[in-house]
CSV table of C-alpha atoms and ligand atoms in Angstrom, one decimal:
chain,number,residue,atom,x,y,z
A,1,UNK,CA,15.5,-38.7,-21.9
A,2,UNK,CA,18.1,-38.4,-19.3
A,3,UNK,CA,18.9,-41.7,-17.5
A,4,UNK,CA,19.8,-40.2,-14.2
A,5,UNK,CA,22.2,-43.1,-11.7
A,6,UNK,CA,23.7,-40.7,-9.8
A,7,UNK,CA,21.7,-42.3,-6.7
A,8,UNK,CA,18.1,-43.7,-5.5
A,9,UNK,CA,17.3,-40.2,-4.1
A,10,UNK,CA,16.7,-38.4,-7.7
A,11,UNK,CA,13.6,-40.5,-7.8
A,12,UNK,CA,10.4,-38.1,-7.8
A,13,UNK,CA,6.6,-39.1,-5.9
A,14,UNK,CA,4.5,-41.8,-8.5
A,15,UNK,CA,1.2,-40.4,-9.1
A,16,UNK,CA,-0.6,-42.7,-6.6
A,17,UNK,CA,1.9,-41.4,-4.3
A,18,UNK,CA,0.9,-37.8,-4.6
A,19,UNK,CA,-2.5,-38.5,-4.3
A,20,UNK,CA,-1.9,-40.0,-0.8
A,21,UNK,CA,0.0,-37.1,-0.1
A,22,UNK,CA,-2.6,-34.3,-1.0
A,23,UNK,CA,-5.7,-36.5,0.5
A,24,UNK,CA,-3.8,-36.9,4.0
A,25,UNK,CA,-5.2,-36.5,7.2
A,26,UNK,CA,-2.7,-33.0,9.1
A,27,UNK,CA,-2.2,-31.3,12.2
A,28,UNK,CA,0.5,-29.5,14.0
A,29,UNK,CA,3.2,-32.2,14.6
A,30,UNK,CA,5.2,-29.9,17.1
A,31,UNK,CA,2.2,-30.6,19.3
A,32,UNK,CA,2.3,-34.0,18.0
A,33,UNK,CA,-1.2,-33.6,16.7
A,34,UNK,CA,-0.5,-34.9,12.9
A,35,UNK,CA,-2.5,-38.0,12.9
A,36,UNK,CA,-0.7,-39.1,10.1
A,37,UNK,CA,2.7,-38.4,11.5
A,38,UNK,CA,1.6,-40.5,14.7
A,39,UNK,CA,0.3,-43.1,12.6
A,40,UNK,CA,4.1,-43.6,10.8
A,41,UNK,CA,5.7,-44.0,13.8
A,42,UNK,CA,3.6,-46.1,15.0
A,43,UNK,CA,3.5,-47.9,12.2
A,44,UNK,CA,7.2,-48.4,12.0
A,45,UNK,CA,8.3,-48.8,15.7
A,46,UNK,CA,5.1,-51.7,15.4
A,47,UNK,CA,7.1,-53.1,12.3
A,48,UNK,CA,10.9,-53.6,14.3
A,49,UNK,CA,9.4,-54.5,17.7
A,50,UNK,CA,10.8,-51.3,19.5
A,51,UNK,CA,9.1,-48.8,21.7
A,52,UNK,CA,8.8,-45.6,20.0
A,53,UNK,CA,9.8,-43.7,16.7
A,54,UNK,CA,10.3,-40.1,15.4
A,55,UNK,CA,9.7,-38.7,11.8
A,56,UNK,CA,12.7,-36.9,11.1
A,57,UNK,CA,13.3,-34.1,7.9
A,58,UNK,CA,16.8,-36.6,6.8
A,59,UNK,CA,18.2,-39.7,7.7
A,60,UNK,CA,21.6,-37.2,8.9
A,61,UNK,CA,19.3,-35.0,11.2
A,62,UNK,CA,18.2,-39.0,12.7
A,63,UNK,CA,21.7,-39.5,13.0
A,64,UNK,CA,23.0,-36.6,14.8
A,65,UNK,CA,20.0,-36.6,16.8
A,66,UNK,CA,21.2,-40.2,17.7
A,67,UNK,CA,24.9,-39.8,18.1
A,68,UNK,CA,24.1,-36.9,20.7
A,69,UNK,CA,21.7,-38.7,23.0
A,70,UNK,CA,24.2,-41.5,23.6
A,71,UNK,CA,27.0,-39.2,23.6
A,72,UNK,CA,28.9,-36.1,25.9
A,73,UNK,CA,31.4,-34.2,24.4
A,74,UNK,CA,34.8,-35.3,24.5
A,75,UNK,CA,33.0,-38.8,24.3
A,76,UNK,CA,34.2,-41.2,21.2
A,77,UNK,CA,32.0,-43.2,19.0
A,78,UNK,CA,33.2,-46.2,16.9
A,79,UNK,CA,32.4,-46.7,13.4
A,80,UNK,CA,34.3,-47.8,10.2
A,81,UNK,CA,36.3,-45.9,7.8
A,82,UNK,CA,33.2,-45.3,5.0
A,83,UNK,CA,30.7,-44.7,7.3
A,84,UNK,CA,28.5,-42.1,6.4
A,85,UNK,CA,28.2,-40.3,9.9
A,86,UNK,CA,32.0,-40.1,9.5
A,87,UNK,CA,32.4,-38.8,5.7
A,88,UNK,CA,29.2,-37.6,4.7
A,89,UNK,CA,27.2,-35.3,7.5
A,90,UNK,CA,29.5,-32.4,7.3
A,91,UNK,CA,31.5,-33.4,10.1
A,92,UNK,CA,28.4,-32.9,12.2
A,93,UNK,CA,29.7,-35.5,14.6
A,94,UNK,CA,32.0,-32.7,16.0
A,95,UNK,CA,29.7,-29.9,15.3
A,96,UNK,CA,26.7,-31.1,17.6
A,97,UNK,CA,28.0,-33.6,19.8
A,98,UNK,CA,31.5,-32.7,20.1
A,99,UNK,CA,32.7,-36.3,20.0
A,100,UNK,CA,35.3,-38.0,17.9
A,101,UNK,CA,35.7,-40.8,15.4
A,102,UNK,CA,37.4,-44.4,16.4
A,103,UNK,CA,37.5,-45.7,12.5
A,104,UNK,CA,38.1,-49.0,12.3
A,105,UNK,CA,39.8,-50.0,8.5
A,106,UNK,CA,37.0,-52.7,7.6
A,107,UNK,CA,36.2,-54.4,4.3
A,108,UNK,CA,33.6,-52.5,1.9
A,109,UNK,CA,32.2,-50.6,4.9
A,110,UNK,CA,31.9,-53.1,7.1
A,111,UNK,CA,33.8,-54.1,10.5
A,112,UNK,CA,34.6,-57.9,12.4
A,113,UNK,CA,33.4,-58.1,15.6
A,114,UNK,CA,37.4,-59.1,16.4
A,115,UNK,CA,38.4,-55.7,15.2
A,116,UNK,CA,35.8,-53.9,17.2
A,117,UNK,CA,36.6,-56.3,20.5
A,118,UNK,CA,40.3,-54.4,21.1
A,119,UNK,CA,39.0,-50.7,20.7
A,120,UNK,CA,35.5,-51.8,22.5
A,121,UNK,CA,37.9,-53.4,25.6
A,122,UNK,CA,40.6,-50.3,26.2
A,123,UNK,CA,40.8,-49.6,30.0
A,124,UNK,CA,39.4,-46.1,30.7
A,125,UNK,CA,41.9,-43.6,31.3
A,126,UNK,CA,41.3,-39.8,32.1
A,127,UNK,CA,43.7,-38.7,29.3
A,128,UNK,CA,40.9,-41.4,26.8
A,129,UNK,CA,38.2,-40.0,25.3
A,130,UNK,CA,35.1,-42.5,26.6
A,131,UNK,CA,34.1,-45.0,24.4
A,132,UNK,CA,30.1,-44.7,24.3
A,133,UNK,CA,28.9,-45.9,21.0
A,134,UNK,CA,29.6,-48.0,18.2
A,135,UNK,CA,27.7,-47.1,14.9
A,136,UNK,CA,27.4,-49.3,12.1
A,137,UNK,CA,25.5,-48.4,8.4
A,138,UNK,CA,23.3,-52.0,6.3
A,139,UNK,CA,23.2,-51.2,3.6
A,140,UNK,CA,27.2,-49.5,3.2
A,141,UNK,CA,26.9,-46.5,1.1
A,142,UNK,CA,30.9,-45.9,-0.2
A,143,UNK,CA,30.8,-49.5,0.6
A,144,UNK,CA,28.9,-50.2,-2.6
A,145,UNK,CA,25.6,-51.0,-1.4
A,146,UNK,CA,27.0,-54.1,0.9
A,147,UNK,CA,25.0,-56.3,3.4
A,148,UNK,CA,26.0,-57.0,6.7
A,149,UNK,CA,26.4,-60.6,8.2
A,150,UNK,CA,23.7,-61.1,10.8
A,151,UNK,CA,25.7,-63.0,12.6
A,152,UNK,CA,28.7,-60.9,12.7
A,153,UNK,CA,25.9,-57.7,13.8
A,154,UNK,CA,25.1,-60.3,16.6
A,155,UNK,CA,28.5,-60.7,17.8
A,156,UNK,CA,29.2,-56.5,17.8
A,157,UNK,CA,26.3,-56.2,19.4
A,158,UNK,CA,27.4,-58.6,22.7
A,159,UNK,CA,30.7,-56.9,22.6
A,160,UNK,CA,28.7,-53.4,22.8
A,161,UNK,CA,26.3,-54.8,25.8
A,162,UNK,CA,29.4,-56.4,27.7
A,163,UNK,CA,31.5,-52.9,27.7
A,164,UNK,CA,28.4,-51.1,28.2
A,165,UNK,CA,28.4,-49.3,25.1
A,166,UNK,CA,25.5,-48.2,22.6
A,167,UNK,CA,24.5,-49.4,19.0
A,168,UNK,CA,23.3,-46.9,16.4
A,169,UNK,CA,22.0,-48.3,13.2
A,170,UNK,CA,22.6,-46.1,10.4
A,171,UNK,CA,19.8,-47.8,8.1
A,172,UNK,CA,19.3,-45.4,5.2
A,173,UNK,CA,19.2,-48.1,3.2
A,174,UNK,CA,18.1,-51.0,5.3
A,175,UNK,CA,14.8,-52.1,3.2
A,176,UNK,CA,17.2,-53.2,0.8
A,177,UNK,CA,19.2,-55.7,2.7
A,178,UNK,CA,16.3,-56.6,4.4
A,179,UNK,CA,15.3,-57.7,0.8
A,180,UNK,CA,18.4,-58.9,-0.4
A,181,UNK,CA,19.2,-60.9,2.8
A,182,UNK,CA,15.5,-62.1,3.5
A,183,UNK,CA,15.8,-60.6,6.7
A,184,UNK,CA,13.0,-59.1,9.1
A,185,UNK,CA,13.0,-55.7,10.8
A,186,UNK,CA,12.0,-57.3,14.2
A,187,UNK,CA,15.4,-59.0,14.2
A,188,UNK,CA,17.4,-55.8,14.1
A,189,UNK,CA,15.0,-54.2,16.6
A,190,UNK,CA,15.8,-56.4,18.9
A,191,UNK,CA,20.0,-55.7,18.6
A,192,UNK,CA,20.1,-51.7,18.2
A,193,UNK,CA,19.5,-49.0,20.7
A,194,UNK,CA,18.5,-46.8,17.6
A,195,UNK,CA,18.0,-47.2,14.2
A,196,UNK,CA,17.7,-44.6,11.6
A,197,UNK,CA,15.6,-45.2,8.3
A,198,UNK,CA,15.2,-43.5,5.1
A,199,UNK,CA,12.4,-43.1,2.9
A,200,UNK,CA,13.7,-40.9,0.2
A,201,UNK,CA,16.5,-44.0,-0.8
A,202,UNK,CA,15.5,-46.5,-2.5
A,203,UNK,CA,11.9,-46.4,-1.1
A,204,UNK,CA,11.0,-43.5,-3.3
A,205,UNK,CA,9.6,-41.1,-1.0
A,206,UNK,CA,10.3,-37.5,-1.4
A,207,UNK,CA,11.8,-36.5,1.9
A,208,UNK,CA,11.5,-37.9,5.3
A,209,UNK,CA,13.7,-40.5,7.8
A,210,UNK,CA,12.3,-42.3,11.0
A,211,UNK,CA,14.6,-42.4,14.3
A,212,UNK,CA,13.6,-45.8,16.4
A,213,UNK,CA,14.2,-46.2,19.8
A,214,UNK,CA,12.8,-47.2,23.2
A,215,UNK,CA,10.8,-44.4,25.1
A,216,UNK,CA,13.2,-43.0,26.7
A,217,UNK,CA,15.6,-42.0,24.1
A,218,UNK,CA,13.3,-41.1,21.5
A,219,UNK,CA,11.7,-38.1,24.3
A,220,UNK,CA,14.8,-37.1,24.4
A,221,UNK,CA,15.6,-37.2,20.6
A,222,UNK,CA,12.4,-34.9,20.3
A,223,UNK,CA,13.7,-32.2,22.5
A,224,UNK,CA,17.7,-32.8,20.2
A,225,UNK,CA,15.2,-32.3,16.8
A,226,UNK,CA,13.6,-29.0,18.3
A,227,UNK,CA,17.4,-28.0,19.1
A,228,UNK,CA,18.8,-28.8,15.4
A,229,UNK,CA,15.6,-26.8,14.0
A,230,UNK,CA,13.5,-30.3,12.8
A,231,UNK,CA,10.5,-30.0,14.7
A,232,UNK,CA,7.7,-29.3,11.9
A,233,UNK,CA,4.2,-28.7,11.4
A,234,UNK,CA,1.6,-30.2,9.0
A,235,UNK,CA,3.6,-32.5,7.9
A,236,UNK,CA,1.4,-35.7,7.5
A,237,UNK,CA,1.9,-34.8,3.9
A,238,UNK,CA,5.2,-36.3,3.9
A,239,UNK,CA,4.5,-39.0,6.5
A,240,UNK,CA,1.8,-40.0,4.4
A,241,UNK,CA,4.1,-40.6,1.1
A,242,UNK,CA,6.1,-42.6,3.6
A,243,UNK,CA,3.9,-44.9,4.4
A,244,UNK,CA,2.8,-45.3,0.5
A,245,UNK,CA,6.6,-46.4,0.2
A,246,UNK,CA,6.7,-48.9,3.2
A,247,UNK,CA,3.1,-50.5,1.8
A,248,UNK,CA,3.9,-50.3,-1.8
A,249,UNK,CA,7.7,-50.2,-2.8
A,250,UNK,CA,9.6,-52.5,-0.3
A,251,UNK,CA,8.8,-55.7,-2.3
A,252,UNK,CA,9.8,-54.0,-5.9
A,253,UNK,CA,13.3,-53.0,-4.7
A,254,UNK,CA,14.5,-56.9,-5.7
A,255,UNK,CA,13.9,-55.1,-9.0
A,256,UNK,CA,16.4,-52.6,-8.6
A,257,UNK,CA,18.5,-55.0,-7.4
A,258,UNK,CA,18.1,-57.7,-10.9
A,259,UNK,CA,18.9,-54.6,-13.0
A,260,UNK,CA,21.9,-54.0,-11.1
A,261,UNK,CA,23.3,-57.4,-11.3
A,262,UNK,CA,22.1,-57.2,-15.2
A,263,UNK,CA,24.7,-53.9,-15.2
A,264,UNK,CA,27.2,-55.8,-13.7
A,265,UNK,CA,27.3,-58.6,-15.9
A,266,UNK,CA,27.6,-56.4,-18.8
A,267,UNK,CA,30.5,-54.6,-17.3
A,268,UNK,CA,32.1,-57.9,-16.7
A,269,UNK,CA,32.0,-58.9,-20.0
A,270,UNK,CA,33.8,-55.5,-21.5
A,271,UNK,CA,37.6,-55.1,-21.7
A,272,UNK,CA,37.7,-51.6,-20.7
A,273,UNK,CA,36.3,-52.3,-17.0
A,274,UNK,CA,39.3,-53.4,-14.7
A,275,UNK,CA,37.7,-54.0,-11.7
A,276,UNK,CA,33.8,-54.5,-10.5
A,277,UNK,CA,32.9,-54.7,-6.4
A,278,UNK,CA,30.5,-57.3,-5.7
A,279,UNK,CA,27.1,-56.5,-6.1
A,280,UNK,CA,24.7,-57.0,-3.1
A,281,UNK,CA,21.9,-54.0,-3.4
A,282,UNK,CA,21.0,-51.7,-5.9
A,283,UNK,CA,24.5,-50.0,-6.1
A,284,UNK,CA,27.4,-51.1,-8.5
A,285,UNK,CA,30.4,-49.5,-8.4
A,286,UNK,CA,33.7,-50.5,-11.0
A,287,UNK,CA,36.5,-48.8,-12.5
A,288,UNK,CA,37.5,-48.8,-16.0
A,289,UNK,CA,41.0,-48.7,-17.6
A,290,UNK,CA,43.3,-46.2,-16.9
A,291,UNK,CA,44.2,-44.9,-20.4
A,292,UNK,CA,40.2,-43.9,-20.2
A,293,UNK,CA,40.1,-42.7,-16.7
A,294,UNK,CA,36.9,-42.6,-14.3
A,295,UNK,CA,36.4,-38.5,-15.4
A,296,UNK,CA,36.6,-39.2,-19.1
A,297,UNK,CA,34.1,-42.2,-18.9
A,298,UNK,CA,31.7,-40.4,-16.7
A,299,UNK,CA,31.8,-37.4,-19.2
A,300,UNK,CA,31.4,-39.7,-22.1
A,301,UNK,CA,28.5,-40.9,-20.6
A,302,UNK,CA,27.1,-37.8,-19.8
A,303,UNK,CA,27.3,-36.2,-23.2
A,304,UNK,CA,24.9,-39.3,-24.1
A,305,UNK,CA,22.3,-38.4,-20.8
A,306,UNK,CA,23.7,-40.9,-18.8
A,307,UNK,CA,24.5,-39.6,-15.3
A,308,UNK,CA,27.2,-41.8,-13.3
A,309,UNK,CA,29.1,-40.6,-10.2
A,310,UNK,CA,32.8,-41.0,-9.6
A,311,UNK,CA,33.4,-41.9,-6.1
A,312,UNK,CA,37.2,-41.1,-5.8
A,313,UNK,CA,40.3,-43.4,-6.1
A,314,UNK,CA,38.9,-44.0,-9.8
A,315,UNK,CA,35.4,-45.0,-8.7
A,316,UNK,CA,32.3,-45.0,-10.7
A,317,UNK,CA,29.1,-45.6,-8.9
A,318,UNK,CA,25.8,-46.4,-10.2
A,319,UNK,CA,22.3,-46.5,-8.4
A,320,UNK,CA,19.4,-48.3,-9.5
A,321,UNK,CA,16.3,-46.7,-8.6
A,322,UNK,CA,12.0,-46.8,-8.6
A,323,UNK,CA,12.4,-43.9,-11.7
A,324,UNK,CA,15.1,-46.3,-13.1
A,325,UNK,CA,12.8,-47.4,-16.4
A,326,UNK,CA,13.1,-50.9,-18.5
A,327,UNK,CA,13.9,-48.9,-21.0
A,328,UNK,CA,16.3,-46.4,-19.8
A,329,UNK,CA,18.0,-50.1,-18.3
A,330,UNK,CA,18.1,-51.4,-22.2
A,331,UNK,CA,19.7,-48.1,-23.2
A,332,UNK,CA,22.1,-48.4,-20.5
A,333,UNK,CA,23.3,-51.8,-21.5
A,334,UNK,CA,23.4,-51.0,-24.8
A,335,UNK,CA,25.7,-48.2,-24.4
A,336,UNK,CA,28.3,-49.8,-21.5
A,337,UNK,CA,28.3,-52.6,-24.4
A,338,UNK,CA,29.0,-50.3,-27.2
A,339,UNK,CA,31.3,-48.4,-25.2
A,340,UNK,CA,34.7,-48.9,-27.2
A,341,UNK,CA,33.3,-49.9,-30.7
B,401,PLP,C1,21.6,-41.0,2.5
B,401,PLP,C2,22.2,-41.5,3.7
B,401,PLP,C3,22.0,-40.9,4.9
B,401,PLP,C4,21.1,-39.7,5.1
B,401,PLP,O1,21.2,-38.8,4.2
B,401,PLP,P1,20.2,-37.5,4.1
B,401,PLP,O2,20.6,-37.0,2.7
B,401,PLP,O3,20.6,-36.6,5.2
B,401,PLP,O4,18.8,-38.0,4.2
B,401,PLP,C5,22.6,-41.5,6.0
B,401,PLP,N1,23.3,-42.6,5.9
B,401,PLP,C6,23.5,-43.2,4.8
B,401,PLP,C7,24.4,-44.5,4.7
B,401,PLP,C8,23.0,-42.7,3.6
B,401,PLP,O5,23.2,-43.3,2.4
């Protein structure tokens, strides 16, 4: 048995899920004729109280497709120094929209509204690039699976309206702090221009992301998902194991979360971890003693099927997940216990 922690995307399609999947209702989504497709985004714009959706192949197609529409090139965009859009899509902020990075140093992923306020207020000048959008991510990925501070998203957000600039969510993982925080998706609607969504995270859907928007933008974000080659065909199949995982596994992700705070005590209580972020989510993320080393540990762990990632800087990450077993979770505990014996 491998016990597989690289991240909540190695999880595969439950049984009932398939069985949505093969039974669903398909047409040609490029002439927006998949019913089930329609009925997703629907579904979801419904759920956050905004005007429209689009059923994207991954959450960084939903991105780029969303950093373009509020941007030109030579434009900037705001973000902080983890965030995804900035480290993780391949640099496809330069690539497709031609803009540039404005990274604010923030704490676990996440930025004050203080520190945005300076950047957000800079006089335009023709040698500037334009400020035209500020992008945050809930949950932080390299953060370690960290939760924004409504109140803090409330205050970026009047900065962004009083200097006239946009707000991207980058919510790949958003069902999780809307678990963890007790939050609502109605009251992040109402702050973002767009929000991006996952469904291949935590929510344990094969494939598949959701771009939210109001009318407007999300025309034009069809037209950008032509351009980057995302406009597909039958592909209620997938939409369809989406909305399996918005009625079935939202709830369950507190589970994923217990087990990770169950991992984390264990690794408080061993002398070989030096150091263990706070735990918010389903990600934990530690470092263990130098005369072991992150490469050492993580290879140690492998040779006994246990698949961790190191994250840089000494970092080990762990993801709990929907494939994530009570038993693989009793052999994992056992083993970080035994560790040194
Ligand atoms: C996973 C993830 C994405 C999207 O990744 P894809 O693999 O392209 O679906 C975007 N943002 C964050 C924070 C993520 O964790």
């Amino acid at each position: 048995m491998i016990i597989d922690l690289i991240s909540d995307t190695v999880t595969k399609p439950t049984k009932e899920m398939l069985a949505v999947m093969m039974n669903a209702k398909v047409g040609d989504d490029v002439f927006k004729m998949d019913p089930t497709v329609n009925e997703l985004q629907e579904k979801v714009a419904n759920m956050f109280g905004m005007e429209d959706a689009l059923f994207f192949p991954s959450g960084t197609m939903a991105n780029q497709a969303a950093i373009k529409l509020h941007t030109q090139p030579g434009d900037k965009l705001i973000c902080d120094k983890y965030a995804h859009v900035y480290n993780y899509e391949g640099g496809g902020v330069a690539f497709n929209s031609g803009v540039t990075c404005n990274l604010i140093n923030g704490n676990r992923g996440m930025f004050t509204a203080a520190q945005l306020e300076d950047i957000a207020k800079e006089t335009p000048q023709i040698y500037l690039p334009f400020t035209k959008l500020v992008c945050i991510e809930n949950t932080t990925n390299k953060g370690g699976g960290a939760c924004w501070d409504f109140s803090e998203i409330k205050k970026i957000e009047k900065i962004t309206k009083e200097n006239n600039l946009k707000f991207h969510l980058d919510g790949a993982r958003l069902f999780n702090a809307f678990v963890a925080k007790n939050e609502t998706p109605k009251q992040y609607g109402q702050l973002f221009d767009t929000i991006s969504i996952c469904f291949s995270k935590g929510l344990g859907a094969p494939i598949g992301s959701l771009l939210l928007g109001s009318k407007n933008d999300i025309e034009q974000a069809l037209r950008l998902r032509k351009l980057l080659g995302g406009g597909m065909r039958q592909v209620g199949f997938l939409a369809a194991a989406a909305i399996y995982a918005l009625d079935n596994h939202v709830e369950r992700l507190a589970e994923d979360h217990k087990k990770a705070q169950e991992i984390g005590a264990v690794l408080e209580s061993v002398s070989y971890v030096t150091k263990i972020e706070p735990i918010e989510t389903n990600i934990v993320i530690f470092y263990v003693d130098e005369k072991i080393g992150a490469d050492n540990f993580i290879n140690t762990m492998k040779d006994k099927n246990i698949l961790l990632t190191p994250m840089g800087e000494g970092r080990i990450r762990i993801v709990t997940h929907l494939d994530y077993t009570n038993e693989m979770h009793e052999i994992l505990l056992k083993e970080l216990k035994n560790y040194q014996k």
